[in-house]
Each structure stands twice: as C-alpha cells, then as structure tokens.
C-alpha cells in the first residue's frame, strides 16, 4: 500500500492506494490539480462526513470534492457542458471475472443479472460492456440528446404520458416516443440538450414536424403545430409551468 505523495509545509496527503487509484503517485484530487498546472494544495476536509472529506455536491454522490464543489467525474461533466448525471458504479475485478466465468453478468444500469449474450462487446477481446443492450442503447440516446433520464421522466409526466402533439401514448403505439429538438439550433440527429422541445410519436416527428417546418413561413397555418413550436413542453417544464391539460 502506498500513500499519495502530495505534501506541503504543514500537511501530507494520507490517501492510500487501497482506497484511491494513484496516478504518478498522486490521488485523483491531487492529480487533477497537477494536470491543470495548479500548485498542490490540501484537500478540503469536513468533520461531519465519513473519512473527513467534503463530499461532492451532486445529490447521492459520496466521492471527494475535486473542484467547484464537485468530484472529478461530475466536474468533468460540468466543464463539458453536459447535464450532471450519476457516475458509473464501480465493481472490483475479481467479482467481475467470477461473473464472466459463470456466463451471467450484472448490468450496472438496471441491476439485473443477464447472460453474456445480452451484452454487446466492448472490445476485440470479447469483453461485454458493463451495461446490457437496452441500458446501453438508452445511455447512448441520452448522451446524443444531452439530457438525463430524470429530465425525460419529468417531461413525459408533464405531457401526461403521451405525444406532445397528437396525444397518443407509448402503450398505444408499442414504441418509445421520439426526442424532438430544434434543428435550427443543432442541425442533425443529436443536440446540445438546451434545444430539446418535447417527446413526440414517430408519425408526428417524421410526417408532421419534419414536413411542416420545411414549409415556407406563410404556409404554416396549422394552429396545433404552431402552438407546439412556439411554446414546447420542455420550455414549459424549464419555466415551471403546470403539466399539460392540468
């Protein structure tokens, strides 16, 4: 076991390799300081928290603060302009290898233990991804549109569980609602997250909005779509407006 090599005139970091991964002999917080060209400084302590370290300000995260009140993982999300989201859970290599030997792996997303065949491959070595196929697809979708699962759940509840335009529900169509965003802000499939407008069914997204927004402004006379485009559900949600139909 080795301790972090960071020290000062009146302090020495006592973080050890049995709890923290050391890089260049430094714990994650001090390596972050070193990597940014900052002088190594004492990590903030807090008497009321286990281990004496001030925890990350993100709700439910118990990792030590690295910068701006956030742990390194959440600070990286913030600095990249992404919505703060729970970090990937950690599991030790021994338990993971044991699961592989039995051919059943616990998904870090849904928490279910599933056969290895239910996971796509992470690399050429054949190692399965830490998330099952549905959970991995959902993570890719959320990252593509710059939103969190909590935000989409709130948005769907705001829309009374149905398409923001025609009112059809996911249960009726048997398919998930599409995430609609303003293509004037972010052309293409993905977006920054700030221009997400609402959740709509496949028909409204493909044959309604795509066709309607391609029309010249003088031909856009459909009040239902004009109302959606002028004040979409996501804008209402961010403004604290009551749920649709409420």
C-alpha angles and dihedrals in degrees: 000000000000131000126225108272095221115118143152141193094290105013144056125194111243098192108129135204093247089071105021132042109241120217117190085350092302132114116241094264095049093042088054089054091047093047091054092050094249125141112261108258136182113277112244113258129203122197096209095058128079111264091015095266125128106245126230114275092232108106111259096009114121097182118122120267116262104170139347091008092301134108117246094264095051092040089056089052091049095046090050090054094245124138111263110257136171112282123241112278118247127230129178121255095240095059091044093052090048090055091050091052089055092046093235122104130189112234113232089214110049095015093230122137109234137171116271088248088069090066129073117230121268098201144352090277089073097245111154121237116257089244127061117243097267093046092046091050090051092050090051090049093050092047091048092056097035096238138116130237089245091056092050091048090052091046093050090049089049088054092050090247095296144095110294091228113033099017098233114148130226089246091058095050098033089224135098117257116255122246107240121202138175107268090196086070099038116015114206134032103309129051146192094259095241092083097052105128106183150302115285136172122257094257095050091046098046105029100023114039098025091053096039097050090051090061121097111263093250090061096051097098102136106118095201094058093037089055092050093049094045096049111012121189095252090056090050091048093051089049092052095246119162119264119281112274090016 
